[in-house]
Amino acid sequence: MSCYFLVQIFCTDQQKRSLYDEYIHDVKPIVESYGGEYLIRSDDVVSLSQDWKPDRVILIRFSNREKLDECFHSQAYLNMSYKREMSVESHAIIIGGYEDGDM
């Protein structure tokens, strides 16, 4: 069953954006090496709520939860995740998928 990883990014310090841009560049091949497929990866976000205004949204589909966990617990990811942690505020959730016909 597919599994989805949804992240919202808040970039409150534009001086740190270059470090986050490095993260964006470095993370994509890691995610893809675990079968992750980017469905959304965009700074073009229009908020319809006063209380929720992310600067960037990312949605990644993995074939299953195990692949998602392997990816974000891999040494390759852990070695570069500090770039995100030091540059932006992020909030992520994991969403269980469904098979065709489940809805």
Short mmCIF file of C-alpha atoms in Angstrom, two decimals:
data_model
loop_
_atom_site.label_atom_id
_atom_site.label_comp_id
_atom_site.label_asym_id
_atom_site.label_seq_id
_atom_site.Cartn_x
_atom_site.Cartn_y
_atom_site.Cartn_z
CA MET A 1 0.00 0.00 0.00
CA SER A 2 1.36 3.43 -0.93
CA CYS A 3 2.47 5.77 1.81
CA TYR A 4 2.70 9.56 1.55
CA PHE A 5 5.06 12.00 3.23
CA LEU A 6 3.70 15.55 3.44
CA VAL A 7 5.94 18.40 4.59
CA GLN A 8 5.25 22.07 5.08
CA ILE A 9 8.22 24.42 5.26
CA PHE A 10 8.42 27.82 6.92
CA CYS A 11 11.47 29.86 5.97
CA THR A 12 11.53 32.72 8.46
CA ASP A 13 15.20 33.61 7.98
CA GLN A 14 15.98 34.30 4.33
CA GLN A 15 19.70 34.44 5.12
CA LYS A 16 19.54 30.70 5.79
CA ARG A 17 17.76 29.95 2.51
CA SER A 18 20.99 29.03 0.71
CA LEU A 19 21.59 26.21 3.22
CA TYR A 20 18.03 24.98 2.66
CA ASP A 21 18.57 25.16 -1.10
CA GLU A 22 21.56 22.84 -0.64
CA TYR A 23 19.29 20.47 1.27
CA ILE A 24 16.72 20.56 -1.55
CA HIS A 25 19.45 19.64 -4.04
CA ASP A 26 20.94 16.89 -1.85
CA VAL A 27 17.75 15.21 -0.66
CA LYS A 28 16.12 14.51 -4.03
CA PRO A 29 18.49 11.72 -5.18
CA ILE A 30 18.31 10.09 -1.73
CA VAL A 31 14.51 10.06 -1.77
CA GLU A 32 14.43 8.75 -5.33
CA SER A 33 16.94 5.99 -4.51
CA TYR A 34 14.34 4.57 -2.10
CA GLY A 35 11.60 4.75 -4.70
CA GLY A 36 10.15 8.02 -3.46
CA GLU A 37 8.22 9.92 -6.12
CA TYR A 38 7.77 13.67 -5.73
CA LEU A 39 4.14 14.55 -6.43
CA ILE A 40 4.44 18.13 -5.20
CA ARG A 41 7.62 20.12 -4.56
CA SER A 42 6.71 23.78 -4.75
CA ASP A 43 7.23 27.26 -3.34
CA ASP A 44 4.07 28.36 -5.18
CA VAL A 45 1.73 28.06 -2.19
CA VAL A 46 -1.40 30.15 -1.66
CA SER A 47 -2.77 29.90 1.84
CA LEU A 48 -6.51 30.13 2.39
CA SER A 49 -6.03 30.43 6.13
CA GLN A 50 -4.58 33.26 8.19
CA ASP A 51 -3.05 30.79 10.66
CA TRP A 52 -1.37 28.48 8.15
CA LYS A 53 1.02 30.01 5.64
CA PRO A 54 3.78 27.60 4.63
CA ASP A 55 6.43 28.88 2.25
CA ARG A 56 6.90 25.49 0.61
CA VAL A 57 5.00 22.20 0.41
CA ILE A 58 6.36 18.78 -0.50
CA LEU A 59 4.37 15.60 -1.08
CA ILE A 60 6.24 12.36 -1.73
CA ARG A 61 4.75 8.95 -2.49
CA PHE A 62 6.57 5.79 -1.43
CA SER A 63 5.49 2.27 -2.36
CA ASN A 64 5.11 1.42 1.35
CA ARG A 65 5.90 2.64 4.85
CA GLU A 66 9.04 0.51 5.06
CA LYS A 67 10.65 2.34 2.11
CA LEU A 68 9.75 5.71 3.61
CA ASP A 69 11.31 4.71 6.94
CA GLU A 70 14.42 3.30 5.26
CA CYS A 71 14.87 6.55 3.36
CA PHE A 72 14.60 8.96 6.27
CA HIS A 73 16.60 6.74 8.62
CA SER A 74 19.37 6.08 6.08
CA GLN A 75 22.88 7.24 6.82
CA ALA A 76 22.89 9.27 3.61
CA TYR A 77 19.83 11.23 4.74
CA LEU A 78 20.98 11.61 8.34
CA ASN A 79 24.34 12.97 7.17
CA MET A 80 22.71 15.92 5.41
CA SER A 81 19.47 16.48 7.33
CA TYR A 82 21.18 19.13 9.48
CA LYS A 83 20.89 21.48 6.48
CA ARG A 84 17.11 21.46 6.86
CA GLU A 85 17.19 21.49 10.64
CA MET A 86 19.50 24.52 10.75
CA SER A 87 17.72 26.57 8.09
CA VAL A 88 13.93 26.20 8.25
CA GLU A 89 11.04 25.19 10.43
CA SER A 90 9.34 22.12 9.04
CA HIS A 91 6.33 20.01 9.96
CA ALA A 92 5.79 16.59 8.44
CA ILE A 93 3.13 13.92 8.55
CA ILE A 94 2.92 10.41 7.16
CA ILE A 95 -0.33 9.47 5.48
CA GLY A 96 -1.32 5.87 4.82
CA GLY A 97 -2.39 5.29 1.27
CA TYR A 98 -5.13 3.27 -0.28
CA GLU A 99 -5.37 0.85 -3.10
CA ASP A 100 -7.55 1.51 -6.16
CA GLY A 101 -11.16 0.78 -5.28
CA ASP A 102 -10.77 1.41 -1.53
CA MET A 103 -12.60 4.71 -1.69
#
